Amino acid sequence: MTSIGTGYDLSNSVFSPDGRNFQVEYAVKAVENGGTAIGIRCKDGVVLALEKLVTSKLLKKDANKRIATVDRNAGVVHSGLLPDGRHFVSRARDEASSWRGTYKAPIPGSALANRMGAYVQAYTLYNSVRPFGITAIIGGYDAETELSVDGAVGNGPKVGAGGKTQGVKEGGPFLYMVEPSGLYWGYYGAATGKGRQAAKAELEKLKLDPKEGNCISLEEGVKEAARIIYVAHEDSKDKEFELEMTWISSMSGPTKGRHEEVPKALREEAERLAKKSMEGEEEEEEKMEG
Amino acid sequence: MNHFPEAWGRPRDEIYGAYNPTYLPSSLGGAHQPTTRTQSPIVTGTSVLALKFSTGVVIAADNLASYGSLARFTDVHRLKPFNKRAVVGFGGDVSDMQYLDRLLNSLDVEENYTSSTGDSKQGGEEGLVDAPLMSAKNLHTYLAKVMYKRRTDFNPLWNALLIVGLDDQSQPFLASADLLGTTFSAPSLATGFGAHLAQPILRRVVPNEAASRELSREKAVEAIKECMKVLFYRDARSMNEYSIAVVDENGVELSENEKLENQSWAFADRIKGYGTQVV
Amino acid sequence: MFRNNYDNDSVTFSPQGRIFQVEYAQEAVKQGSVVVGIVSKTHAVLAAIKRNAEELSSYQRKIIPIDTHYGIALAGLASDARVLSNFMKQQSLASRLTYARPILLSDITARIGDRAQTNTQHYGKRPYGVGLLIAGVDARGPHLFEFQPSGVTVECVAGGIGARSQMARTYLERNLDEFENCGREELVKHALRALKDSLSQDKELTVENTSLGVAGMEENFKLYEGEEIAGWLETTFENKAEGETGAEGGEGMEVDT
């Protein structure tokens, strides 16, 4: 941050002599203070989880939901400036709906991430706007089964020309993270916000790479996500927080291809296990010390 | 030479030839016709029938889409469930039905932005969680507005719709909306040919609201099935395979592959005056 | 002193990732007179202090009914609130016209939140200089939302914004557990007591300077002003006087005469 005050950081879309766009870097700072948000891409679905810091006792409990549904099959969790997050979500919804308008089918995760990356990037190009003060994690499930085209009638030929190809499988769970610069990557496990370092360290321990086999299941993913949020919260332990979690599975899974909130009973069970494992670690530490 | 005022200041025909009015609309002697949009439906579905009973509504429509008098598509499902409280039945143009179905799909996606909790699907702890779900009445108001807007633009969606389900108070709801933007509500409703052939039969079953509150689900389904049969006897654009749905507090029960049973064509013998009959 | 170069517009982040213009707009809210809101299982209430420019002038409007099922209370630039309230009225009517259903409070709050966010991301615009409390009853029951110039919206059980509102919030936090099962009258009294806690020493709640808005499961949102609230003022501080110091209680009584 040695270049602060040299004048190249006062306007968006301006490069400094060493090729940096400071306003984008400052936008990242806004993200770094937000509650931790993570996403885990499991074998049979995706979990999104968020550490929601309780800023006031007067807030209604379990009300202020922050993980948003974009289309039936996709959700977004974000960290940073809340209103910017809602702007992002509202654009994502528009993209999903316009995709449906054109292609009569839900938007694939890759296309959604690409469109949103492009949109966020556009807010780094002009001095008349500022970059998004958020990092967003997009998770969802591209259908493997053949979905009927929106509004289709009839089933078409069962065999022969125009008939169905048997046994074709595409799609599956997807997870992307979009940064204020507009840069995005696909992830097996993604983390952003204040506790991202701790969260990333935990994510790296999980079996998430499908190429290596025995990738964790969605149910395990829910429990891990809860635990990781609790781990990431360790550094701001004095503050109260709420855990918000959503998930999405295939058509044959528990959410039937829809992005939904994790049922209360399952979330509470995951939280109980998370707290237990935290206590367990403390005991171990004590033993070591002893 | 024409000295009347309408010729003043105009090029003289004998020098320049007659004025060429082809670019003008036909009302001014030109070749241009007025702009027209949909003047008739193309691929069509026939009647939709619905009947309210004590705790819900039953609705039915056959699976045929006709191209003129040709029975073109035989697996077209014209009952579209919107959510667990509402079903829409479509009569009339099938492509307009597809358009409306996509519209309802995107409406459903929007409705689920805010109420996508896994808990509410399993009943939820409080009754209030389910309350904001769009009711059949809300849906009817919306569709009626869409239909009215399109007819006012002289670009109608060529359909007759029946919207059935439960209203805000979880009471049975049945209403229609059509290509003119007209809306109507009654204990029994039928569109198309059904309005002439099935409605009198249904009215015998439920002459008024009070009667529909007394009607059992079984009796209602039976009456609708009977009407589907009568329609198949007399409506040449109908088919013996149909869809039937029941909406009540337990949600939507939809069957899309029903077949007409116990048909009796004995009456056909007695019909005279058609085709090659001479006696 | 260093001059802050990062606070001239709402499209410039400071090196810490802050947007000063938005933070300054939040200050405008703190200049406005205090408003509070509380919800119970059955009711939602708003209470506000109205200011008058001078002795002979009228009092400002602090609570605006929007639709039959809800209303808003404002703190900050009243003209910005008017723009927002007009927008809210239009949106509420549109919901009733196209779907025949009252708009959800969460929906309308999100919509003004999105509008306010736009003002914080584009050059040549300024953030709204007003905070709102949105209270009423919809298909999901009674609700209270708080809206800030940044576009942040939160749902609360109780809330207070405006000048010295911290005192009101302290009162609300202290009595938080009681609200859920409060009856209508008791909820109004809580709101008035919270309001009073935010007044400076020399000020009192009077029929002239106090506004109330109440909505319930069985009743539409209604604005109460003037003599309509005399009864509430009387009973609220009558009871409270016993517990409080004699001097303050005495003042409370005087106002009612």
Coordinates of N, CA, C and O in Angstrom, one line a residue, chain C residues 5-136:
Chain C
N5 N -9.1 12.4 0.9 CA -9.4 12.5 -0.5 C -10.4 11.5 -1.0 O -10.8 11.5 -2.2
Y6 N -10.8 10.6 -0.1 CA -11.7 9.5 -0.6 C -13.2 9.7 -0.3 O -13.9 8.8 -0.3
D7 N -13.5 11.0 0.1 CA -14.9 11.2 0.6 C -15.7 12.1 -0.3 O -16.7 12.6 0.1
N8 N -15.2 12.3 -1.6 CA -15.9 13.3 -2.4 C -17.1 12.7 -3.2 O -18.0 13.4 -3.6
D9 N -17.1 11.4 -3.3 CA -18.2 10.8 -4.1 C -18.5 9.4 -3.6 O -17.7 8.8 -2.8
S10 N -19.5 8.8 -4.1 CA -19.9 7.4 -3.6 C -19.3 6.3 -4.5 O -19.7 5.2 -4.4
V11 N -18.4 6.7 -5.5 CA -17.8 5.7 -6.3 C -16.3 5.5 -6.0 O -15.6 4.9 -6.8
T12 N -15.9 6.0 -4.9 CA -14.5 5.8 -4.5 C -14.4 5.1 -3.2 O -14.9 5.5 -2.1
F13 N -13.7 4.0 -3.2 CA -13.4 3.2 -2.0 C -12.2 3.9 -1.3 O -11.2 4.3 -1.9
S14 N -12.2 3.9 0.0 CA -11.0 4.3 0.8 C -10.1 3.1 0.8 O -10.5 2.0 0.6
P15 N -8.8 3.3 1.2 CA -7.9 2.1 1.2 C -8.4 1.0 2.2 O -7.9 -0.1 2.0
Q16 N -9.2 1.4 3.1 CA -9.7 0.4 4.0 C -11.0 -0.3 3.5 O -11.6 -1.1 4.2
G17 N -11.4 0.1 2.3 CA -12.6 -0.5 1.7 C -13.9 0.2 2.2 O -15.0 -0.4 2.1
R18 N -13.8 1.4 2.7 CA -15.0 2.1 3.1 C -15.5 3.1 2.0 O -14.7 3.5 1.2
I19 N -16.7 3.4 2.1 CA -17.3 4.5 1.2 C -17.8 5.6 2.0 O -18.8 5.5 2.6
F20 N -17.0 6.7 2.1 CA -17.3 7.7 3.1 C -18.6 8.4 2.8 O -19.3 8.8 3.7
Q21 N -18.9 8.7 1.5 CA -20.1 9.4 1.2 C -21.3 8.6 1.8 O -22.3 9.3 2.2
V22 N -21.3 7.3 1.8 CA -22.4 6.6 2.3 C -22.4 6.7 3.8 O -23.5 6.9 4.4
E23 N -21.2 6.7 4.4 CA -21.2 6.9 5.9 C -21.7 8.3 6.3 O -22.3 8.4 7.3
Y24 N -21.3 9.3 5.5 CA -21.8 10.6 5.8 C -23.4 10.7 5.7 O -24.0 11.4 6.5
A25 N -23.9 9.9 4.7 CA -25.4 9.9 4.5 C -26.0 9.3 5.8 O -27.1 9.8 6.2
Q26 N -25.3 8.3 6.4 CA -25.9 7.7 7.6 C -25.9 8.8 8.7 O -26.8 8.7 9.6
E27 N -25.0 9.8 8.7 CA -25.0 10.8 9.7 C -26.3 11.7 9.6 O -26.8 12.2 10.6
A28 N -26.8 11.8 8.3 CA -28.0 12.6 8.1 C -29.2 12.0 8.8 O -30.1 12.7 9.3
V29 N -29.2 10.7 8.9 CA -30.2 10.0 9.6 C -30.2 10.4 11.1 O -31.2 10.6 11.7
K30 N -29.0 10.5 11.6 CA -28.8 10.8 13.0 C -29.2 12.2 13.4 O -29.4 12.6 14.5
Q31 N -29.3 13.1 12.3 CA -29.8 14.4 12.6 C -31.3 14.5 12.8 O -31.8 15.4 13.3
G32 N -32.0 13.5 12.2 CA -33.5 13.5 12.3 C -34.0 13.2 13.7 O -33.2 12.5 14.4
S33 N -35.2 13.6 14.0 CA -35.7 13.2 15.3 C -36.0 11.8 15.3 O -36.2 11.1 14.3
V34 N -36.1 11.3 16.6 CA -36.1 9.8 16.8 C -37.4 9.2 16.4 O -38.5 9.7 16.6
V35 N -37.3 7.9 15.9 CA -38.5 7.1 15.7 C -38.2 5.7 16.2 O -37.0 5.3 16.1
V36 N -39.2 5.0 16.7 CA -39.0 3.7 17.2 C -40.0 2.8 16.6 O -41.1 3.2 16.2
G37 N -39.8 1.5 16.6 CA -40.8 0.5 16.2 C -40.6 -0.8 17.0 O -39.5 -1.1 17.4
I38 N -41.7 -1.5 17.2 CA -41.7 -2.8 17.9 C -42.7 -3.7 17.3 O -43.7 -3.3 16.8
V39 N -42.4 -5.0 17.3 CA -43.4 -6.0 16.9 C -43.6 -7.0 18.0 O -42.7 -7.3 18.7
S40 N -44.9 -7.5 18.1 CA -45.2 -8.6 18.9 C -45.7 -9.7 18.0 O -45.6 -9.6 16.8
K41 N -46.3 -10.8 18.6 CA -46.8 -11.9 17.8 C -48.0 -11.4 16.9 O -48.3 -12.0 15.9
T42 N -48.7 -10.3 17.4 CA -49.9 -9.9 16.8 C -49.9 -8.5 16.2 O -50.8 -8.2 15.4
H43 N -49.0 -7.7 16.7 CA -49.1 -6.3 16.3 C -47.7 -5.7 15.9 O -46.7 -6.3 16.3
A44 N -47.7 -4.6 15.2 CA -46.5 -3.9 14.9 C -46.8 -2.4 15.2 O -47.9 -1.9 14.7
V45 N -45.9 -1.7 15.9 CA -46.2 -0.3 16.2 C -45.0 0.6 15.8 O -43.9 0.1 15.8
L46 N -45.3 1.8 15.4 CA -44.3 2.8 15.2 C -44.6 4.0 16.1 O -45.8 4.3 16.3
A47 N -43.6 4.6 16.6 CA -43.8 5.8 17.4 C -42.7 6.8 17.0 O -41.5 6.4 16.7
A48 N -43.0 8.1 16.9 CA -42.1 9.1 16.4 C -42.2 10.4 17.2 O -43.3 10.8 17.6
I49 N -41.1 11.1 17.2 CA -41.1 12.5 17.7 C -41.2 13.5 16.5 O -40.3 13.3 15.6
K50 N -42.1 14.4 16.5 CA -42.2 15.3 15.5 C -41.6 16.7 15.9 O -41.8 17.1 17.1
R51 N -40.9 17.3 15.0 CA -40.3 18.6 15.3 C -41.1 19.7 14.6 O -41.7 19.4 13.6
N52 N -41.1 20.9 15.2 CA -41.6 22.0 14.5 C -40.5 23.1 14.3 O -39.7 23.2 15.2
A53 N -40.5 23.7 13.2 CA -39.5 24.7 12.9 C -39.5 25.8 13.9 O -38.4 26.3 14.3
E54 N -40.7 26.3 14.3 CA -40.8 27.4 15.3 C -42.1 27.2 16.0 O -43.0 26.4 15.6
E55 N -42.3 28.0 17.0 CA -43.5 27.9 17.8 C -44.8 27.8 17.0 O -45.6 27.0 17.2
L56 N -44.9 28.7 16.0 CA -46.1 28.9 15.3 C -46.3 28.0 14.1 O -47.3 27.9 13.4
S57 N -45.2 27.2 13.7 CA -45.2 26.4 12.5 C -45.9 25.1 12.9 O -46.0 24.7 14.0
S58 N -46.2 24.4 11.8 CA -46.8 23.0 12.0 C -45.7 22.0 12.3 O -44.5 22.3 12.1
Y59 N -46.0 20.8 12.7 CA -45.1 19.8 13.0 C -44.8 19.0 11.7 O -45.7 18.8 10.9
Q60 N -43.6 18.5 11.6 CA -43.3 17.7 10.4 C -44.0 16.3 10.5 O -44.5 15.9 11.5
R61 N -44.1 15.7 9.3 CA -44.7 14.4 9.2 C -43.6 13.3 9.4 O -42.6 13.3 8.7
K62 N -43.8 12.4 10.4 CA -42.8 11.4 10.7 C -43.3 10.0 10.3 O -42.4 9.1 10.0
I63 N -44.6 9.8 10.3 CA -45.1 8.4 10.0 C -46.0 8.5 8.8 O -46.9 9.4 8.8
I64 N -45.7 7.7 7.8 CA -46.5 7.8 6.6 C -47.1 6.4 6.3 O -46.4 5.4 6.2
P65 N -48.5 6.4 6.3 CA -49.1 5.1 6.0 C -48.9 4.9 4.5 O -49.1 5.8 3.7
I66 N -48.5 3.7 4.1 CA -48.3 3.4 2.7 C -49.4 2.6 2.0 O -50.0 3.0 1.1
D67 N -49.7 1.5 2.6 CA -50.8 0.6 2.1 C -51.7 0.4 3.4 O -51.3 0.7 4.5
T68 N -52.8 -0.3 3.2 CA -53.7 -0.5 4.3 C -53.0 -1.4 5.4 O -53.4 -1.4 6.5
H69 N -52.0 -2.2 5.0 CA -51.4 -3.1 5.9 C -50.1 -2.7 6.5 O -49.6 -3.4 7.4
Y70 N -49.5 -1.6 6.1 CA -48.3 -1.1 6.7 C -48.0 0.4 6.4 O -48.6 1.0 5.6
G71 N -47.0 0.8 7.2 CA -46.6 2.2 7.1 C -45.1 2.4 7.4 O -44.5 1.4 7.8
I72 N -44.6 3.6 7.2 CA -43.2 3.8 7.5 C -43.0 5.0 8.5 O -43.8 5.9 8.6
A73 N -41.9 4.9 9.2 CA -41.5 6.1 10.0 C -40.1 6.5 9.5 O -39.3 5.6 9.2
L74 N -39.8 7.8 9.5 CA -38.6 8.2 8.9 C -37.7 9.1 9.8 O -38.3 9.8 10.7
A75 N -36.5 9.0 9.6 CA -35.5 9.9 10.3 C -34.5 10.4 9.3 O -33.8 9.5 8.6
G76 N -34.3 11.7 9.1 CA -33.4 12.2 8.1 C -34.1 13.1 7.1 O -35.0 13.8 7.5
L77 N -33.6 13.1 5.9 CA -34.2 14.0 4.9 C -35.6 13.6 4.5 O -35.8 12.6 3.9
A78 N -36.6 14.5 4.9 CA -38.0 14.1 4.7 C -38.3 14.0 3.2 O -39.1 13.2 2.8
S79 N -37.6 14.8 2.4 CA -37.9 14.8 1.0 C -37.5 13.5 0.3 O -38.1 13.0 -0.6
D80 N -36.4 13.0 0.8 CA -35.9 11.7 0.3 C -36.9 10.6 0.7 O -37.2 9.7 -0.1
A81 N -37.5 10.8 1.9 CA -38.5 9.8 2.3 C -39.7 9.9 1.5 O -40.4 8.9 1.2
R82 N -40.0 11.1 1.0 CA -41.2 11.2 0.2 C -41.0 10.5 -1.1 O -41.9 9.8 -1.6
V83 N -39.8 10.6 -1.7 CA -39.6 9.9 -3.0 C -39.7 8.4 -2.7 O -40.4 7.7 -3.5
L84 N -39.1 7.9 -1.7 CA -39.2 6.5 -1.4 C -40.6 6.0 -1.1 O -41.1 5.0 -1.5
S85 N -41.3 6.9 -0.3 CA -42.7 6.5 0.0 C -43.6 6.4 -1.2 O -44.5 5.6 -1.3
N86 N -43.4 7.4 -2.1 CA -44.2 7.3 -3.4 C -43.9 6.0 -4.1 O -44.8 5.4 -4.6
F87 N -42.7 5.7 -4.2 CA -42.3 4.5 -4.9 C -42.9 3.3 -4.2 O -43.4 2.4 -4.8
M88 N -42.9 3.3 -2.8 CA -43.5 2.2 -2.1 C -45.0 2.1 -2.3 O -45.5 1.0 -2.5
K89 N -45.6 3.2 -2.4 CA -47.1 3.2 -2.6 C -47.4 2.6 -4.0 O -48.3 1.8 -4.2
Q90 N -46.6 3.0 -5.0 CA -46.8 2.5 -6.4 C -46.6 1.0 -6.4 O -47.4 0.2 -7.0
Q91 N -45.5 0.5 -5.8 CA -45.3 -0.9 -5.8 C -46.3 -1.7 -5.1 O -46.7 -2.8 -5.5
S92 N -46.8 -1.1 -4.0 CA -47.9 -1.8 -3.2 C -49.2 -1.9 -4.0 O -49.8 -2.9 -4.0
L93 N -49.5 -0.8 -4.6 CA -50.7 -0.8 -5.5 C -50.6 -1.9 -6.6 O -51.5 -2.6 -6.9
A94 N -49.4 -1.9 -7.2 CA -49.1 -2.8 -8.3 C -49.3 -4.2 -7.9 O -49.9 -5.1 -8.6
S95 N -48.9 -4.6 -6.7 CA -49.1 -5.9 -6.2 C -50.5 -6.2 -6.0 O -51.0 -7.3 -6.3
R96 N -51.3 -5.3 -5.5 CA -52.7 -5.5 -5.3 C -53.4 -5.6 -6.6 O -54.3 -6.5 -6.8
L97 N -53.0 -4.8 -7.6 CA -53.7 -4.9 -8.9 C -53.4 -6.2 -9.7 O -54.3 -6.8 -10.2
T98 N -52.1 -6.5 -9.8 CA -51.8 -7.7 -10.6 C -52.0 -9.0 -9.9 O -52.3 -10.0 -10.6
Y99 N -51.9 -9.1 -8.6 CA -52.0 -10.4 -8.0 C -53.1 -10.4 -7.0 O -53.4 -11.5 -6.4
A100 N -53.8 -9.3 -6.7 CA -54.8 -9.3 -5.7 C -54.3 -9.7 -4.3 O -54.9 -10.5 -3.6
R101 N -53.0 -9.3 -4.0 CA -52.5 -9.6 -2.7 C -51.7 -8.5 -2.2 O -51.0 -7.8 -3.0
P102 N -51.8 -8.2 -0.8 CA -50.9 -7.2 -0.3 C -49.5 -7.5 -0.4 O -49.1 -8.7 -0.2
I103 N -48.6 -6.6 -0.7 CA -47.2 -6.8 -0.9 C -46.6 -7.3 0.4 O -47.0 -6.8 1.5
L104 N -45.6 -8.2 0.3 CA -44.9 -8.7 1.5 C -44.0 -7.5 2.0 O -43.3 -6.9 1.1
L105 N -43.9 -7.3 3.3 CA -43.0 -6.3 3.8 C -41.5 -6.6 3.4 O -40.8 -5.6 3.2
S106 N -41.2 -7.9 3.4 CA -39.8 -8.2 3.1 C -39.5 -7.8 1.6 O -38.4 -7.4 1.3
D107 N -40.5 -8.0 0.8 CA -40.4 -7.6 -0.6 C -40.2 -6.2 -0.9 O -39.3 -5.7 -1.6
I108 N -41.1 -5.4 -0.3 CA -41.0 -3.9 -0.5 C -39.7 -3.3 0.1 O -39.1 -2.4 -0.5
T109 N -39.3 -3.9 1.2 CA -38.1 -3.4 1.8 C -36.9 -3.7 0.9 O -36.0 -2.9 0.7
A110 N -36.9 -5.0 0.4 CA -35.8 -5.3 -0.5 C -35.8 -4.4 -1.8 O -34.7 -4.0 -2.2
R111 N -36.9 -4.0 -2.2 CA -37.0 -3.1 -3.4 C -36.4 -1.7 -3.1 O -35.7 -1.2 -4.0
I112 N -36.7 -1.1 -2.0 CA -36.1 0.2 -1.7 C -34.7 0.0 -1.4 O -33.9 0.9 -1.7
G113 N -34.3 -1.1 -0.8 CA -32.9 -1.4 -0.6 C -32.1 -1.4 -1.9 O -31.0 -0.8 -2.0
D114 N -32.6 -2.1 -2.9 CA -32.0 -2.2 -4.2 C -31.9 -0.8 -4.8 O -30.9 -0.5 -5.5
R115 N -32.9 0.0 -4.7 CA -32.9 1.3 -5.2 C -31.8 2.2 -4.6 O -31.1 2.9 -5.2
A116 N -31.7 2.0 -3.3 CA -30.7 2.8 -2.5 C -29.3 2.4 -2.9 O -28.4 3.2 -3.0
Q117 N -29.1 1.1 -3.1 CA -27.8 0.6 -3.5 C -27.3 1.2 -4.8 O -26.1 1.6 -4.9
T118 N -28.2 1.3 -5.7 CA -27.8 1.9 -7.0 C -27.2 3.3 -6.8 O -26.2 3.7 -7.5
N119 N -27.7 4.1 -5.9 CA -27.2 5.4 -5.6 C -25.8 5.4 -5.0 O -25.2 6.4 -4.9
T120 N -25.4 4.2 -4.5 CA -24.0 4.2 -3.9 C -23.0 3.6 -4.8 O -21.9 3.4 -4.4
Q121 N -23.4 3.3 -6.1 CA -22.4 2.7 -7.0 C -22.2 3.5 -8.3 O -21.3 3.1 -9.1
H122 N -22.9 4.5 -8.4 CA -22.8 5.3 -9.7 C -22.5 6.7 -9.4 O -23.1 7.4 -8.6
Y123 N -21.6 7.2 -10.3 CA -21.1 8.6 -10.1 C -22.3 9.6 -10.5 O -23.1 9.3 -11.4
G124 N -22.4 10.7 -9.8 CA -23.4 11.7 -10.1 C -24.7 11.4 -9.3 O -25.6 12.2 -9.4
K125 N -24.7 10.3 -8.6 CA -25.9 10.1 -7.7 C -25.4 10.3 -6.3 O -24.2 10.2 -6.0
R126 N -26.3 10.5 -5.4 CA -25.9 10.6 -4.0 C -26.8 9.5 -3.2 O -27.9 9.2 -3.6
P127 N -26.3 9.0 -2.1 CA -27.1 8.1 -1.4 C -28.3 8.8 -0.8 O -28.3 10.1 -0.6
Y128 N -29.4 8.1 -0.5 CA -30.5 8.7 0.2 C -30.1 9.1 1.6 O -29.3 8.5 2.2
G129 N -30.6 10.3 2.0 CA -30.2 10.8 3.3 C -31.2 10.5 4.4 O -31.5 11.3 5.3
V130 N -31.9 9.3 4.3 CA -32.9 9.0 5.2 C -32.9 7.6 5.6 O -32.5 6.7 4.8
G131 N -33.3 7.3 6.9 CA -33.5 6.0 7.4 C -34.9 5.7 7.6 O -35.7 6.7 7.9
L132 N -35.4 4.5 7.4 CA -36.8 4.2 7.6 C -37.0 3.0 8.5 O -36.2 2.1 8.5
L133 N -38.1 3.1 9.2 CA -38.6 1.8 9.9 C -39.9 1.5 9.1 O -40.7 2.4 8.9
I134 N -40.0 0.2 8.7 CA -41.2 -0.2 7.9 C -41.9 -1.2 8.8 O -41.3 -2.2 9.2
A135 N -43.1 -0.9 9.2 CA -43.8 -1.8 10.1 C -45.2 -2.1 9.6 O -45.9 -1.2 9.0
G136 N -45.7 -3.3 9.8 CA -47.0 -3.7 9.4 C -47.2 -5.2 9.5 O -46.4 -5.9 10.1

